[in-house]
Amino acid sequence: MEDILSEFMSISEEPYVWLSKWKEVNKKGIMLCYPMHLPEEIVHAAGLLPAIIQRSHERILLSHNCFQAFYCDFSRSTLDLILRDVTDFADGVVLPDTCYVNRGLAHMIQVEKPDVLQFDVHMVPMLEAKRPIYRDWVFQELERFKAKLEAFVGHEITDESLRNSIQVYNENRALLRRLYDLRISKPGLINSKEVLSIVVASMLMPKEEHNGLMKKLLPELEKREPVAGNGVNILLSGAMCEAVSVDLLDFMESLGVVVVDDDLYVGSRYFAVDCDETLPPLESLVGRYFNRNIPDPTKYNPDKEYSDYLIDRVRKANARGVIIVLVLHCEPHWYAHPKLKDKLDPAGIPHFHIETEQESLSLARIRTRLEAFLEMVKGGR
Amino acid sequence: MRKFKQNRLQTPKKIKGMTDHFYQDLLDAPAHGKKVAWCIGPVPFTPLRAMGIPFVHLENYGARIAARGAGGFLQKVAEDWGLSKDACSYMRGAQGMSLCYAQDVQMPPEIEKYRLPKPDMVICINYCISATNIAEIFYRELKVPVHTIDWPYQMAKDDDRKRFVPYMKRNIEEYIGFLEEQTGRKMDYAELSALVGRLREMATLRGEVLDMAKNVPSPITTFDAFISMGAGNIWSGTQESIEYFKELKAEVEERVKNKVGAIENEKTRLMWDFIAVWARVGYMGELFASHNAAVIANAYSRLVMGMTPEFLDPENPVESLAKDLSYAFLFGNIKERIKWMKEVIEEFSIDGIIGHSARTCRVVSMAQPVHLAEVERLTGVPYVMFEADHSDPDFYSPAQVDTRIIAFLEMLEARKRKG
Ligand code: SF4
Ligand code: SF4
């Protein structure tokens, strides 16, 4: 078990080193995919490795000249990775319009490094169930994306291969959910850094391999018992495209936070929804995207409110409070914020907000406030 | 301060009265039993006009309250509610207004003048994430029907436009369907055709007027163009908008004939990139004039309604509106922006570029350092960038901005003197 965990850990610590080595050994194509909404299954079915872009752990050097200070750290880091040639091993980059920041990113790459092969996919941000217009468009977009990938790899992406990819991905999602359920039932069984590395590894390595490792890891974990502690069970939310930094996770845990569940993209959102395997494959991918049960601030969703979803999740996980990580300058998240506060308070769920930017994360500044918050939550026992 | 003179055009002075009138009519509309629409983004307004639905364009409203010094109060209401000060200042102001209804916030009398009627419907075009987010907030807080229109243009590469047309057409059709549903009336297509015809005429006139800035000295500045934007926007498709630009054109032509410049003793000619600093339009006008610098070109004031007059065909109004959106100038497409700027630099004999990085409009400020540097590399025309905001005056620091701009203008002047 420890071997598997340390393999995941090493992948997530050095994602780009790992990917470029993988490419050298396997001689297969890699497509970098911008978070959060791309149906990776199509890339997988093309015989390529879809790898979700991760925040670089290194200092940003080149992209400060391109992005003014009021853009999010994640897009800045992505451009930096590309400009510094860190991602040159990749065959291309797929930029769905997660939010307008990465739309601009696409154009900047075009000017600053025109030889990078780009694919764009316009995933309509309005998740309106009653209006087929948007579903139809996303369907067309996925068909167009598929055709472009086919032209790139030089062969057809058959329905059969798509179906197979969907199955592999569904299996992976189910395995990750099993891990999360386990964490909820046995808080403290596994620390949040380890969980993060498992999810990050799933975002990077071939899903088949990840599935294999998960199938070995889970039964071992299930046998384990958590060490009894005096921590506070917390649900971690926010961060949008970015993984919460390991330093921040370690720090929170050192103060007594026990992460029992999360509402993070590099976390539960990544695998929350399955594809319906009974539908024709592209339709099933569209259906997955338009599943409105997992609302998120980058999407207009009249049917389910993000704050209600979060409250449900907190209750199901038996968390005593929520820590919300806000990526500095992430505008979509800001708009969701007032309602979170409005709803969490009357629901009696204590919440703590951390605004961060990996470049300038100051743990000392958070310490006293966080300690006080945890005391308050404990006191409310 | 040096002696300077701005030759103010007379026609733009009309805008204030026109705007007051527009907003008064809007405020009176519910009393006349009319349903009111709030529009987020450049929603095509001609269908609303054709159906006699009074509407507000919230960006126009944001600019209006910023220019009149009333934006701060409403923005603060939204901030107190929890919206970050870093969120789009237009949308913050609009949310402030909506909270006056949703949470009964009381407005002081000087702000009360700028009250909007509570919307009966909201229409949002997807052109930035602030737009769709605020639409969802209105939907939940004001509990009114919201209709969204997609607009995938920001993502577009040059070869994409054609593909958008049928999709945008379907979007416009559904938008019209929504208006019909809300009002229980049918669209008057003959009226829509007439409106599209007038929109074309207005947009063509607008382009002609703005192009007259190619003359040396320039008879019109970008600040006049900014002030005139409303006429092409909330009045799009009306006879008034045509009359406005006709009058402006005649006034500007007269100047061209007599070689009268908008700035006395014009020494340098500048391009403005991109959105206006609405809370400081007059102030900035003075700042440039005091250094004999004429800001004469920008893309922003050509945008909004009737972006592509060549595609507007009164015979096919719905398709026309779909094309207008599909072929719009792509400010998010840097390559296209660079190309546009290069051409304008030549045609308008531009000496320098003023880059306004609007802190809370990340869409139009996107990649500004990249395209400005690239334009300088390609044309040799230098630029200066400063950070401010389209409608939040707190993000404008005169001490920093003014010194920076003045230093740039002095550098340009010296450069010109040396030849
Ligand atoms: S959603 Fe947030 S983190 Fe992601 S690209 Fe947009 S601003 Fe950045
Ligand atoms: S962020 Fe910019 S584009 Fe978006 S609503 Fe605000 S001003 Fe308009």
Coordinates of N, CA, C and O in Angstrom, one line a residue, chain B residues 247-389:
Chain B
E247 N -26.2 64.8 -37.1 CA -25.9 66.1 -36.6 C -24.4 66.1 -36.2 O -23.7 67.1 -36.5
L248 N -24.0 65.1 -35.6 CA -22.6 65.0 -35.2 C -21.7 65.1 -36.4 O -20.7 65.8 -36.5
K249 N -22.1 64.3 -37.4 CA -21.3 64.3 -38.6 C -21.2 65.7 -39.3 O -20.1 66.1 -39.7
A250 N -22.3 66.4 -39.3 CA -22.3 67.7 -40.0 C -21.4 68.6 -39.2 O -20.6 69.3 -39.8
E251 N -21.5 68.5 -37.9 CA -20.6 69.4 -37.0 C -19.1 69.0 -37.3 O -18.3 69.9 -37.4
V252 N -18.8 67.8 -37.3 CA -17.4 67.4 -37.5 C -16.9 67.7 -38.9 O -15.8 68.2 -39.1
E253 N -17.8 67.5 -39.9 CA -17.4 67.9 -41.3 C -17.1 69.3 -41.4 O -16.1 69.7 -42.1
E254 N -17.8 70.1 -40.7 CA -17.6 71.6 -40.7 C -16.2 71.9 -40.2 O -15.5 72.7 -40.8
R255 N -15.9 71.2 -39.2 CA -14.5 71.4 -38.6 C -13.4 71.0 -39.6 O -12.4 71.6 -39.7
V256 N -13.7 69.8 -40.2 CA -12.7 69.3 -41.2 C -12.5 70.4 -42.3 O -11.3 70.7 -42.7
K257 N -13.6 70.9 -42.8 CA -13.5 71.9 -43.8 C -12.7 73.1 -43.3 O -11.9 73.6 -44.1
N258 N -12.9 73.5 -42.1 CA -12.2 74.7 -41.6 C -10.9 74.4 -40.9 O -10.3 75.3 -40.3
K259 N -10.5 73.1 -41.0 CA -9.3 72.7 -40.3 C -9.2 73.0 -38.8 O -8.2 73.5 -38.3
V260 N -10.4 72.8 -38.2 CA -10.4 73.1 -36.7 C -10.2 71.7 -36.0 O -10.9 70.8 -36.3
G261 N -9.3 71.8 -35.1 CA -9.1 70.5 -34.3 C -9.9 70.5 -33.0 O -10.3 71.6 -32.5
A262 N -10.1 69.3 -32.5 CA -10.8 69.2 -31.2 C -9.9 69.7 -30.1 O -10.4 70.1 -29.0
I263 N -8.6 69.6 -30.3 CA -7.6 70.1 -29.3 C -6.8 71.2 -30.0 O -6.3 71.0 -31.1
E264 N -6.7 72.3 -29.3 CA -6.0 73.4 -30.0 C -4.5 73.0 -30.0 O -4.0 72.5 -29.0
N265 N -3.9 73.3 -31.1 CA -2.5 73.1 -31.3 C -2.1 71.6 -31.0 O -1.2 71.3 -30.2
E266 N -2.8 70.8 -31.7 CA -2.6 69.3 -31.6 C -1.1 68.9 -31.9 O -0.6 69.2 -33.0
K267 N -0.5 68.3 -30.9 CA 0.9 68.0 -31.1 C 1.1 66.5 -31.3 O 2.0 66.0 -32.0
T268 N 0.4 65.7 -30.5 CA 0.5 64.3 -30.6 C -0.9 63.6 -30.8 O -1.9 64.2 -30.3
R269 N -0.9 62.5 -31.5 CA -2.1 61.8 -31.8 C -2.1 60.4 -31.2 O -1.1 59.7 -31.4
L270 N -3.1 60.1 -30.4 CA -3.1 58.9 -29.6 C -4.2 57.9 -29.9 O -5.3 58.3 -30.3
M271 N -3.9 56.6 -29.6 CA -5.0 55.6 -29.6 C -5.3 55.2 -28.2 O -4.3 55.2 -27.4
W272 N -6.5 54.9 -27.9 CA -6.9 54.5 -26.6 C -7.3 53.0 -26.6 O -8.1 52.6 -27.5
D273 N -6.7 52.3 -25.7 CA -7.0 50.8 -25.7 C -7.5 50.5 -24.3 O -6.6 50.5 -23.4
F274 N -8.7 50.3 -23.8 CA -9.8 49.9 -24.6 C -11.0 50.6 -24.0 O -11.6 51.4 -24.6
I275 N -11.4 50.2 -22.8 CA -12.7 50.6 -22.2 C -12.5 52.0 -21.6 O -11.4 52.4 -21.2
A276 N -13.5 52.8 -21.5 CA -13.5 54.1 -21.0 C -13.3 54.1 -19.4 O -13.7 53.1 -18.8
V277 N -12.8 55.2 -18.9 CA -12.8 55.3 -17.4 C -14.0 56.2 -17.2 O -13.8 57.5 -17.1
W278 N -15.1 55.7 -17.0 CA -16.4 56.5 -17.0 C -16.4 57.5 -15.9 O -17.0 58.6 -16.1
A279 N -15.8 57.2 -14.8 CA -15.9 58.2 -13.7 C -15.0 59.3 -14.0 O -15.0 60.3 -13.3
R280 N -14.2 59.3 -15.0 CA -13.2 60.3 -15.2 C -13.1 60.7 -16.7 O -12.0 61.2 -17.1
V281 N -14.1 60.6 -17.5 CA -14.0 60.9 -18.9 C -13.6 62.4 -19.1 O -12.6 62.7 -19.8
G282 N -14.3 63.3 -18.4 CA -14.0 64.7 -18.6 C -12.6 65.1 -18.1 O -11.8 65.8 -18.7
Y283 N -12.3 64.5 -16.9 CA -11.0 64.7 -16.3 C -9.8 64.3 -17.2 O -8.8 65.0 -17.4
M284 N -10.0 63.1 -17.8 CA -8.9 62.6 -18.7 C -8.8 63.4 -19.9 O -7.8 63.7 -20.5
G285 N -10.0 63.8 -20.4 CA -10.0 64.7 -21.6 C -9.1 65.9 -21.4 O -8.3 66.3 -22.2
E286 N -9.3 66.5 -20.2 CA -8.5 67.7 -19.9 C -7.0 67.4 -19.8 O -6.2 68.1 -20.2
L287 N -6.8 66.3 -19.1 CA -5.4 65.9 -18.9 C -4.6 65.8 -20.3 O -3.5 66.3 -20.4
F288 N -5.3 65.2 -21.2 CA -4.6 65.1 -22.5 C -4.5 66.4 -23.3 O -3.5 66.8 -23.8
A289 N -5.7 67.1 -23.2 CA -5.7 68.4 -23.9 C -4.6 69.3 -23.4 O -4.0 70.1 -24.1
S290 N -4.4 69.3 -22.0 CA -3.4 70.2 -21.4 C -2.0 69.9 -22.0 O -1.1 70.7 -21.9
H291 N -1.8 68.8 -22.6 CA -0.5 68.5 -23.2 C -0.6 68.4 -24.7 O 0.2 67.8 -25.4
N292 N -1.7 69.1 -25.2 CA -1.9 69.1 -26.7 C -1.9 67.7 -27.3 O -1.4 67.5 -28.4
A293 N -2.4 66.8 -26.6 CA -2.4 65.4 -27.1 C -3.9 65.1 -27.4 O -4.8 65.3 -26.6
A294 N -4.1 64.6 -28.6 CA -5.5 64.3 -29.0 C -5.6 62.8 -29.0 O -4.9 62.1 -29.7
V295 N -6.5 62.3 -28.2 CA -6.8 60.8 -28.2 C -7.9 60.7 -29.2 O -9.0 61.2 -29.1
I296 N -7.6 60.0 -30.3 CA -8.5 60.0 -31.5 C -9.0 58.7 -32.0 O -9.9 58.7 -32.8
A297 N -8.5 57.6 -31.5 CA -8.9 56.3 -32.0 C -9.1 55.3 -30.9 O -8.3 55.3 -30.0
N298 N -10.2 54.5 -31.0 CA -10.3 53.4 -30.2 C -11.4 52.5 -30.7 O -12.3 52.9 -31.5
A299 N -11.3 51.2 -30.4 CA -12.2 50.2 -30.9 C -13.6 50.2 -30.2 O -14.6 50.0 -30.7
Y300 N -13.5 50.5 -28.9 CA -14.6 50.3 -28.0 C -15.8 51.1 -28.4 O -16.9 50.6 -28.4
S301 N -15.6 52.4 -28.9 CA -16.8 53.2 -29.2 C -17.4 52.8 -30.5 O -18.5 53.3 -30.9
R302 N -16.8 51.9 -31.2 CA -17.4 51.4 -32.5 C -18.3 50.1 -32.2 O -18.9 49.6 -33.1
L303 N -18.1 49.6 -31.0 CA -18.8 48.3 -30.7 C -20.2 48.5 -30.2 O -20.8 49.5 -30.4
V304 N -20.6 47.5 -29.6 CA -22.0 47.3 -29.1 C -23.0 47.1 -30.3 O -22.8 46.0 -30.9
M305 N -23.9 47.9 -30.6 CA -24.9 47.5 -31.6 C -24.5 47.9 -33.0 O -23.9 49.0 -33.2
G306 N -24.8 47.1 -33.9 CA -24.4 47.4 -35.3 C -22.9 47.3 -35.5 O -22.3 48.2 -36.0
M307 N -22.3 46.2 -34.9 CA -20.8 46.1 -35.0 C -20.4 45.9 -36.4 O -19.3 46.3 -36.8
T308 N -21.2 45.2 -37.2 CA -20.8 45.0 -38.5 C -21.9 45.4 -39.5 O -22.7 44.6 -39.9
P309 N -22.0 46.7 -39.8 CA -23.2 47.2 -40.6 C -23.3 46.5 -41.9 O -24.4 46.3 -42.4
E310 N -22.2 46.0 -42.4 CA -22.3 45.4 -43.7 C -23.1 44.1 -43.7 O -23.6 43.6 -44.7
F311 N -23.3 43.5 -42.5 CA -24.2 42.3 -42.5 C -25.6 42.6 -42.1 O -26.4 41.7 -42.0
L312 N -26.0 43.8 -42.0 CA -27.3 44.1 -41.5 C -28.2 44.3 -42.8 O -28.0 45.2 -43.6
D313 N -29.2 43.4 -42.9 CA -30.1 43.4 -44.0 C -31.5 43.4 -43.5 O -32.0 42.4 -43.0
P314 N -32.2 44.5 -43.7 CA -33.6 44.6 -43.2 C -34.5 43.5 -43.7 O -35.5 43.2 -43.1
E315 N -34.2 42.9 -44.9 CA -35.0 41.9 -45.4 C -35.0 40.6 -44.5 O -35.9 39.8 -44.5
N316 N -33.8 40.4 -43.9 CA -33.6 39.3 -43.0 C -33.2 39.7 -41.6 O -32.0 39.5 -41.2
P317 N -34.1 40.3 -40.8 CA -33.6 40.9 -39.6 C -33.0 39.9 -38.6 O -32.0 40.2 -38.0
V318 N -33.6 38.7 -38.5 CA -33.1 37.8 -37.5 C -31.7 37.3 -37.9 O -30.7 37.3 -37.1
E319 N -31.5 37.0 -39.1 CA -30.2 36.5 -39.6 C -29.2 37.7 -39.5 O -28.0 37.5 -39.1
S320 N -29.7 38.9 -39.7 CA -28.8 40.1 -39.6 C -28.2 40.2 -38.2 O -27.0 40.4 -38.0
L321 N -29.1 40.0 -37.2 CA -28.7 40.2 -35.8 C -27.7 39.0 -35.5 O -26.7 39.2 -34.7
A322 N -28.0 37.9 -36.0 CA -27.1 36.7 -35.8 C -25.7 37.0 -36.3 O -24.7 36.7 -35.7
K323 N -25.7 37.6 -37.5 CA -24.4 37.8 -38.1 C -23.7 38.9 -37.4 O -22.5 38.9 -37.3
D324 N -24.4 39.9 -37.0 CA -23.8 41.1 -36.3 C -23.0 40.5 -35.1 O -21.9 41.0 -34.8
L325 N -23.6 39.6 -34.4 CA -22.9 39.0 -33.2 C -21.8 38.0 -33.7 O -20.7 38.0 -33.1
S326 N -22.0 37.3 -34.7 CA -21.0 36.3 -35.1 C -19.8 36.9 -35.7 O -18.7 36.4 -35.6
Y327 N -19.9 38.0 -36.4 CA -18.8 38.7 -37.0 C -18.2 39.9 -36.3 O -17.5 40.7 -36.8
A328 N -18.7 40.0 -35.0 CA -18.3 41.2 -34.2 C -16.7 41.2 -34.1 O -16.0 40.2 -34.2
F329 N -16.3 42.4 -33.9 CA -14.8 42.6 -33.6 C -14.5 41.8 -32.4 O -15.1 41.9 -31.3
L330 N -13.4 41.0 -32.5 CA -13.1 40.2 -31.4 C -12.0 40.8 -30.5 O -10.9 40.7 -30.8
F331 N -12.5 41.4 -29.4 CA -11.4 42.0 -28.6 C -10.7 41.0 -27.8 O -9.6 41.2 -27.3
G332 N -11.2 39.8 -27.7 CA -10.5 38.7 -27.0 C -9.5 38.0 -27.9 O -8.7 37.3 -27.5
N333 N -9.7 38.2 -29.2 CA -8.7 37.6 -30.2 C -7.6 38.5 -30.4 O -7.7 39.5 -31.2
I334 N -6.5 38.2 -29.8 CA -5.3 39.2 -29.8 C -4.8 39.5 -31.2 O -4.5 40.6 -31.6
K335 N -4.8 38.4 -32.0 CA -4.2 38.6 -33.3 C -5.1 39.6 -34.1 O -4.6 40.5 -34.8
E336 N -6.4 39.4 -34.0 CA -7.3 40.4 -34.6 C -7.1 41.8 -34.1 O -7.2 42.8 -34.8
R337 N -7.0 41.8 -32.8 CA -6.8 43.2 -32.2 C -5.6 43.8 -32.7 O -5.5 45.0 -33.0
I338 N -4.5 43.1 -32.7 CA -3.2 43.6 -33.2 C -3.3 44.1 -34.6 O -2.9 45.2 -35.0
K339 N -4.0 43.3 -35.4 CA -4.2 43.7 -36.8 C -4.9 45.0 -37.0 O -4.6 45.9 -37.7
W340 N -6.0 45.1 -36.2 CA -6.9 46.3 -36.2 C -6.0 47.5 -35.8 O -6.1 48.5 -36.4
M341 N -5.3 47.3 -34.7 CA -4.5 48.4 -34.2 C -3.4 48.9 -35.2 O -3.2 50.1 -35.4
K342 N -2.8 47.9 -35.8 CA -1.8 48.3 -36.8 C -2.4 49.1 -37.9 O -1.8 50.1 -38.3
E343 N -3.5 48.7 -38.4 CA -4.1 49.5 -39.5 C -4.5 50.9 -39.1 O -4.2 51.8 -39.8
V344 N -5.1 50.9 -37.9 CA -5.5 52.2 -37.4 C -4.3 53.2 -37.2 O -4.4 54.4 -37.4
I345 N -3.2 52.6 -36.7 CA -2.0 53.4 -36.4 C -1.6 54.1 -37.7 O -1.3 55.3 -37.7
E346 N -1.7 53.4 -38.8 CA -1.3 54.0 -40.1 C -2.3 55.0 -40.6 O -2.0 56.1 -40.9
E347 N -3.6 54.6 -40.6 CA -4.6 55.4 -41.1 C -4.8 56.7 -40.3 O -5.2 57.7 -40.9
F348 N -4.6 56.6 -39.0 CA -4.9 57.8 -38.2 C -3.6 58.5 -37.8 O -3.7 59.4 -36.9
S349 N -2.5 58.1 -38.3 CA -1.2 58.7 -38.0 C -1.0 58.8 -36.4 O -0.9 59.9 -35.9
I350 N -1.0 57.7 -35.8 CA -1.0 57.6 -34.4 C 0.5 57.6 -33.9 O 1.4 56.9 -34.5
D351 N 0.7 58.4 -32.8 CA 2.1 58.5 -32.3 C 2.3 57.6 -31.1 O 3.4 57.3 -30.7
G352 N 1.2 57.3 -30.4 CA 1.4 56.6 -29.1 C 0.1 55.9 -28.7 O -1.0 56.3 -29.2
I353 N 0.2 54.9 -27.8 CA -1.0 54.2 -27.4 C -1.2 54.3 -25.9 O -0.2 54.1 -25.1
I354 N -2.4 54.6 -25.4 CA -2.7 54.7 -24.0 C -3.5 53.4 -23.7 O -4.6 53.1 -24.2
G355 N -2.9 52.5 -22.9 CA -3.6 51.3 -22.5 C -4.2 51.4 -21.1 O -3.5 51.5 -20.1
H356 N -5.5 51.4 -21.1 CA -6.2 51.4 -19.8 C -6.5 49.9 -19.4 O -7.3 49.3 -20.0
S357 N -5.8 49.5 -18.4 CA -6.1 48.2 -17.8 C -7.2 48.3 -16.8 O -7.0 48.8 -15.7
A358 N -8.4 47.9 -17.2 CA -9.5 48.0 -16.3 C -9.5 46.9 -15.3 O -9.7 45.7 -15.7
R359 N -9.2 47.2 -14.1 CA -8.9 46.2 -13.1 C -10.1 45.2 -13.0 O -9.9 44.0 -12.8
T360 N -11.3 45.7 -13.0 CA -12.4 44.7 -12.8 C -13.1 44.3 -14.1 O -14.2 43.7 -14.0
C361 N -12.5 44.6 -15.2 CA -13.1 44.0 -16.5 C -11.9 43.2 -17.1 O -11.1 43.7 -17.9
R362 N -11.9 42.0 -16.7 CA -10.8 41.2 -17.1 C -10.9 40.7 -18.6 O -10.0 40.2 -19.2
V363 N -12.1 40.9 -19.1 CA -12.3 40.5 -20.5 C -11.6 41.5 -21.5 O -10.8 41.1 -22.3
V364 N -11.9 42.8 -21.3 CA -11.3 43.7 -22.3 C -9.8 44.0 -21.9 O -9.1 44.5 -22.8
S365 N -9.4 43.8 -20.7 CA -8.0 44.1 -20.4 C -7.1 42.9 -20.6 O -5.9 42.9 -20.5
M366 N -7.8 41.8 -21.0 CA -7.0 40.5 -21.2 C -5.9 40.7 -22.2 O -6.1 41.3 -23.3
A367 N -4.7 40.2 -21.8 CA -3.6 40.1 -22.7 C -3.1 41.5 -23.2 O -2.3 41.6 -24.1
Q368 N -3.5 42.5 -22.5 CA -3.1 43.9 -23.0 C -1.6 44.0 -23.0 O -1.1 44.5 -24.0
P369 N -0.9 43.5 -22.0 CA 0.6 43.7 -22.1 C 1.2 43.0 -23.4 O 2.1 43.4 -24.0
V370 N 0.5 41.9 -23.8 CA 1.0 41.1 -24.9 C 0.7 41.9 -26.2 O 1.6 42.1 -27.0
H371 N -0.5 42.3 -26.4 CA -0.8 42.9 -27.7 C -0.2 44.3 -27.8 O 0.3 44.7 -28.9
L372 N -0.1 45.0 -26.7 CA 0.5 46.4 -26.8 C 2.0 46.2 -27.2 O 2.6 47.0 -28.0
A373 N 2.7 45.3 -26.5 CA 4.1 45.1 -26.8 C 4.3 44.6 -28.3 O 5.2 45.1 -28.9
E374 N 3.4 43.8 -28.7 CA 3.5 43.3 -30.1 C 3.3 44.4 -31.1 O 4.0 44.5 -32.1
V375 N 2.3 45.3 -30.8 CA 2.0 46.4 -31.7 C 3.2 47.3 -31.7 O 3.7 47.8 -32.8
E376 N 3.8 47.5 -30.6 CA 5.0 48.4 -30.6 C 6.2 47.8 -31.4 O 6.8 48.5 -32.2
R377 N 6.3 46.5 -31.2 CA 7.4 45.8 -32.0 C 7.1 45.9 -33.5 O 8.0 46.2 -34.3
L378 N 5.9 45.8 -33.9 CA 5.6 45.8 -35.3 C 5.6 47.2 -35.9 O 5.9 47.3 -37.1
T379 N 5.2 48.2 -35.1 CA 5.0 49.5 -35.7 C 6.0 50.6 -35.2 O 6.1 51.7 -35.8
G380 N 6.6 50.3 -34.1 CA 7.5 51.3 -33.5 C 6.8 52.3 -32.7 O 7.4 53.2 -32.1
V381 N 5.4 52.2 -32.6 CA 4.6 53.1 -31.8 C 4.6 52.7 -30.4 O 4.2 51.6 -30.0
P382 N 5.1 53.6 -29.5 CA 5.2 53.2 -28.0 C 3.8 53.3 -27.3 O 2.9 53.9 -27.8
Y383 N 3.8 52.7 -26.2 CA 2.6 52.7 -25.4 C 2.9 52.9 -23.9 O 4.0 52.8 -23.5
V384 N 1.8 53.3 -23.2 CA 1.9 53.4 -21.8 C 0.7 52.7 -21.3 O -0.4 52.7 -21.9
M385 N 0.9 52.0 -20.2 CA -0.3 51.2 -19.6 C -0.5 51.8 -18.2 O 0.4 52.0 -17.5
F386 N -1.8 51.9 -17.8 CA -2.1 52.3 -16.5 C -3.3 51.5 -16.0 O -4.1 51.1 -16.8
E387 N -3.3 51.3 -14.7 CA -4.4 50.6 -14.1 C -5.5 51.5 -13.6 O -5.2 52.4 -12.8
A388 N -6.7 51.3 -14.0 CA -7.8 52.1 -13.4 C -9.0 51.2 -13.5 O -8.9 49.9 -13.3
D389 N -10.2 51.7 -13.8 CA -11.4 50.9 -13.8 C -12.4 51.6 -14.7 O -12.4 52.8 -14.8

